């Protein structure tokens, strides 16, 4: 192996990191200088905050690029070359020539797409492996076979770099794949932003990694639009979000909000649990109409007239006809419940005012004198004028009794209050479904969040009080600003005789209103932070992982968050496990975009060895004989195994298997039904209960928690208790070894496919 090429690359890498260190030092100095500014005015603070935000963003990108800053080089037939890296770095010269090109730039595409058949102008593609800042290895691919030059680092296997990455021990966190993006993945990553793109793929096909790198690419290619609107990534559970949480920051992208469905209603965190049957009922599309009818039920009218005391004028009467007319007029406004409430209140107050005016006017008319003398009513005109009627209206409008009546028939509601009342007494459902979801008190569940969002849409938010308070505060600022301008005008010390002053004072060039607006405090939160706190935020793009699992009601929520319908949906209908899951892409998308969406399928399994994939495929073929799994790119020679234990000794058998098979490096997962977790936590004292920490050597999960994750070794416990989808997920999480422990008989297809434990190679032999 020639060392001259490594020496040359090391020299380049040293210069590259030296430039990175300079840029980092400049950014740190800029931040320190900005924070040390003495200016206290709003403009000075604003300029400081913008500068700090910009330089902090650069520091994040530099930190992201530190680990494996440069991973490739492209040598073109015209003798030009480009180094490829996680972020772009330029020289400090007049032309700002690039030292290393960002992997997302167009010029970098041949690194992922070029082949010997289609070299895209390349003669050589080099993969650079760094350990820290040191060049550890080079791997050169010749794309122009007519080129006789050799470096000594040519590899016989073009997939050598990919296979080395696949065989590496797992750390409990997903890493970026910028060094090993394959051609089919690159085409998806760089697909146009507009519209809906569905990325389907079986276990281990890299669909999650592709979706995350697509988000990074879109943030790079559409920086201006997406920086303002942010990108939302929706994952199936908190463990999964923790697993993928470092990928985008490692690529220098932080303008992203990661959330589960249970976190998408500000102020609510879904920590409760529904039964699968209850979640299925809550997720049905018909729930939208059920909730709409339940809201209308809260807009009532009295069965008998309501008597309202009015001081000085006796009792007023709010009868059914008056209330029905007010309700009809409020509903005709087409506004949500809370926003239509002022219309209801106005018409009630107007009707009561007319009733009171008629009474007072009749008392003041000449006909009242005839009646008081014993004569019959002879009619007469109402003597009240418009000002009198307006005053009566104000009196009615400030009456506590009147407002109590309005509240009784058209109450102001929050989504939380409304949904809690609905769940305590689920109306407009048949008895069986109502009983499934009935709940009094307790914590919100993930299936409740789309219902809360639907309720918020139906109710609307009456922000008139908040707007009034904001306007009052603005008027205070204007008054203060006027005082400042008046002081500046009175403090002029210039005196001119016999000529008009040409010196402009502050009040000559700006009025108090503009002065106050200019000094309004700005919101310096990031777009992602503001989006997390705003239920009505419209994201620039949304990525949904395990999209097949979301309910119809969940899709209503997400589509509200993305009115442009710019989405990337990732999943596999074969892995649908949630009873409420829509599963079919057509059923998910037809209500929103009809057939205007693109579908791509990833067919290569990069995670799961062929030996494990064949076992998982047999389980699926027992239900669907036509099932075809993704093709694995590698085999390990290690067969999955099974071991039976007595029911009372199952937890101890699992603990023994953990000790026997835990890899020296990497991660082991025990995947077991939730009911077995207490006993397994006792048998595995190093595995604490609670939310799993995927960075620990051993973790305990149920099949739903394991979705989207991968581990070096997986032990599946009591598979007979799983549905086919959950079992398929559990069996396909391992990158190296799979074992099954059970007390109950195995499903027939699984029993036929597994090797008895006695014939299983030890980890050392298998390694």
XYZ file of C-alpha atoms in Angstrom, residues 159-431:
273
model
C -18.987 -1.846 -1.901
C -16.104 -2.125 0.555
C -16.824 1.245 2.213
C -20.561 0.562 2.436
C -20.099 -2.901 3.962
C -17.603 -1.580 6.504
C -20.178 1.015 7.627
C -22.914 -1.631 7.847
C -20.755 -3.946 9.958
C -19.693 -1.214 12.402
C -20.933 -1.565 15.993
C -24.046 0.441 16.830
C -23.918 3.254 19.385
C -27.601 3.750 20.193
C -27.774 6.810 17.945
C -28.360 6.964 14.199
C -25.451 8.419 12.239
C -25.610 10.279 8.977
C -24.956 8.312 5.795
C -23.356 11.042 3.698
C -20.337 8.794 2.979
C -22.460 5.893 1.740
C -25.573 7.336 0.089
C -26.547 5.006 -2.733
C -27.817 6.101 -6.138
C -31.475 5.203 -5.484
C -31.299 7.057 -2.181
C -29.680 10.143 -3.724
C -32.483 10.503 -6.263
C -35.035 10.534 -3.440
C -33.018 12.922 -1.270
C -32.812 15.496 -4.080
C -36.381 15.124 -5.346
C -38.330 18.413 -5.757
C -39.766 19.925 -2.574
C -43.258 20.605 -3.872
C -45.951 17.987 -3.462
C -46.150 14.718 -1.563
C -43.405 12.122 -1.881
C -44.057 8.663 -0.422
C -40.927 6.647 0.357
C -41.857 3.028 0.970
C -39.423 0.339 2.005
C -39.123 -2.740 4.132
C -36.987 -3.037 7.257
C -33.391 -1.891 6.886
C -33.817 -0.155 3.536
C -32.620 3.146 4.971
C -35.880 5.010 4.418
C -35.577 6.948 7.689
C -31.996 7.971 6.930
C -33.060 8.993 3.419
C -35.901 11.111 4.815
C -33.592 12.885 7.266
C -31.002 13.582 4.589
C -33.798 14.817 2.337
C -34.748 17.285 5.077
C -31.110 18.421 5.254
C -30.955 18.774 1.477
C -34.187 20.786 1.313
C -32.934 23.115 4.049
C -29.790 23.627 1.969
C -31.528 24.057 -1.396
C -34.463 26.161 -0.126
C -32.813 27.938 2.783
C -34.731 31.199 2.516
C -38.216 29.647 2.461
C -37.655 26.857 4.989
C -35.638 28.931 7.452
C -38.752 31.060 7.991
C -41.282 28.222 8.132
C -39.132 25.404 9.619
C -39.353 21.674 8.927
C -41.364 19.287 11.113
C -40.274 15.678 11.550
C -42.861 13.401 13.152
C -41.662 10.155 14.722
C -43.509 7.218 16.273
C -42.231 7.523 19.854
C -39.757 9.448 22.064
C -37.133 6.678 21.882
C -37.099 6.948 18.101
C -36.726 10.743 18.220
C -33.796 10.312 20.597
C -32.283 7.787 18.211
C -32.432 10.106 15.175
C -31.904 13.349 17.095
C -28.214 13.778 16.246
C -28.416 13.214 12.482
C -29.467 16.690 11.348
C -27.289 18.612 13.843
C -24.357 16.489 12.614
C -25.103 17.840 9.146
C -25.217 21.418 10.427
C -29.010 21.743 10.352
C -30.910 22.925 13.428
C -34.023 24.569 11.936
C -36.069 21.431 12.513
C -38.748 20.498 15.040
C -38.789 16.819 16.045
C -42.004 15.647 17.695
C -44.327 12.724 18.232
C -48.033 13.079 17.518
C -48.552 13.385 21.267
C -46.518 16.614 21.309
C -48.297 18.528 18.550
C -50.849 20.374 20.678
C -49.078 23.199 22.560
C -49.510 22.972 26.307
C -50.441 19.278 26.229
C -48.083 16.337 26.606
C -49.726 12.984 25.976
C -48.517 10.665 28.718
C -51.588 8.446 29.086
C -52.254 5.173 27.276
C -55.297 4.021 25.340
C -56.282 0.458 24.633
C -55.810 -0.383 20.932
C -59.590 -0.544 20.551
C -60.075 2.899 22.110
C -57.315 4.404 19.944
C -58.981 2.906 16.869
C -62.316 4.536 17.714
C -60.687 7.914 18.385
C -58.769 7.729 15.110
C -61.739 7.108 12.815
C -62.498 9.835 10.258
C -66.105 9.878 11.472
C -64.883 11.401 14.745
C -64.646 14.783 13.005
C -68.418 14.843 12.474
C -69.044 13.386 15.937
C -67.127 16.246 17.543
C -68.819 18.821 15.308
C -72.218 17.544 16.450
C -71.045 17.579 20.076
C -70.053 21.242 19.707
C -73.469 22.096 18.293
C -74.995 20.342 21.310
C -73.372 23.010 23.477
C -75.334 25.738 21.646
C -78.644 25.349 23.487
C -81.891 27.233 23.956
C -84.230 27.283 26.981
C -87.219 24.949 27.081
C -89.127 27.561 29.085
C -88.561 31.291 29.273
C -85.688 32.423 31.501
C -86.569 35.288 33.808
C -83.815 37.892 34.154
C -84.034 40.528 36.882
C -83.227 44.035 35.706
C -82.871 46.633 38.419
C -85.454 49.395 38.153
C -87.480 47.846 35.362
C -88.631 44.532 36.730
C -88.077 41.169 35.049
C -87.057 40.560 31.441
C -87.879 37.295 29.702
C -85.515 35.336 27.402
C -87.830 32.855 25.711
C -87.114 29.949 23.367
C -88.004 31.871 20.191
C -85.597 34.729 21.019
C -82.769 32.277 21.791
C -83.419 30.201 18.664
C -83.281 33.326 16.504
C -79.999 34.389 18.129
C -78.574 30.874 17.685
C -79.608 30.740 14.038
C -77.988 34.095 13.332
C -74.776 33.076 15.116
C -74.550 29.810 13.186
C -75.215 31.627 9.928
C -71.991 33.597 10.499
C -70.095 30.391 9.643
C -67.608 31.105 12.407
C -66.243 28.565 14.903
C -68.129 28.224 18.189
C -66.167 30.718 20.317
C -65.947 33.287 17.514
C -69.679 32.987 16.825
C -70.481 33.450 20.527
C -70.317 37.294 20.354
C -72.912 37.125 17.545
C -75.201 35.059 19.767
C -74.619 37.438 22.665
C -75.265 40.500 20.487
C -78.619 39.196 19.247
C -79.704 38.152 22.748
C -78.744 41.575 24.123
C -80.451 43.280 21.178
C -83.689 41.331 21.753
C -83.697 42.059 25.500
C -82.940 45.726 24.806
C -85.905 45.904 22.438
C -88.057 44.222 25.076
C -86.957 46.723 27.708
C -87.339 49.686 25.334
C -90.863 48.639 24.441
C -91.761 48.478 28.119
C -90.253 51.866 28.987
C -91.547 53.508 25.844
C -95.037 52.256 26.518
C -94.884 53.680 30.049
C -93.891 57.092 28.654
C -96.475 57.247 25.865
C -99.869 59.040 26.156
C -101.644 55.692 25.917
C -100.196 54.713 29.282
C -102.084 57.656 30.847
C -105.353 56.440 29.368
C -104.744 52.948 30.704
C -103.939 54.308 34.147
C -107.317 56.227 34.118
C -109.206 53.092 33.285
C -109.339 53.655 29.551
C -108.327 50.957 27.048
C -105.046 50.962 25.148
C -105.248 53.346 22.301
C -101.688 52.965 21.030
C -98.979 55.545 20.811
C -95.400 55.940 19.700
C -92.282 54.979 21.651
C -90.659 58.192 22.815
C -87.108 56.749 23.219
C -84.463 58.048 20.838
C -81.322 56.321 19.480
C -79.166 57.563 22.372
C -81.694 56.216 24.870
C -81.708 52.827 23.138
C -77.905 52.743 23.093
C -77.806 53.447 26.817
C -80.308 50.671 27.498
C -78.201 48.305 25.395
C -75.131 49.127 27.503
C -77.072 48.405 30.657
C -78.211 45.037 29.330
C -74.716 44.219 28.063
C -73.174 44.787 31.510
C -75.805 42.786 33.374
C -74.364 39.769 35.218
C -77.692 37.969 34.901
C -77.706 38.433 31.135
C -74.140 37.141 30.811
C -75.003 34.156 33.006
C -77.827 33.308 30.595
C -75.521 33.677 27.559
C -72.908 31.459 29.225
C -75.555 28.835 29.950
C -76.781 28.623 26.355
C -73.580 29.356 24.399
C -70.602 28.813 26.729
C -67.043 29.838 25.888
C -65.083 26.572 25.680
C -61.437 25.529 25.562
C -60.497 22.405 23.580
C -59.365 20.720 26.810
C -62.636 21.469 28.613
C -64.764 20.401 25.683
C -62.906 17.114 25.019
C -62.810 16.192 28.716
C -66.590 16.655 28.847
C -67.028 14.656 25.646
C -64.913 11.720 26.864
C -66.827 11.644 30.147
C -70.054 11.283 28.147
C -69.284 10.299 24.513
C -72.349 11.306 22.523
C -73.254 10.446 18.921
C -71.460 7.080 19.144
C -73.023 3.676 19.533
C -72.953 2.266 23.044
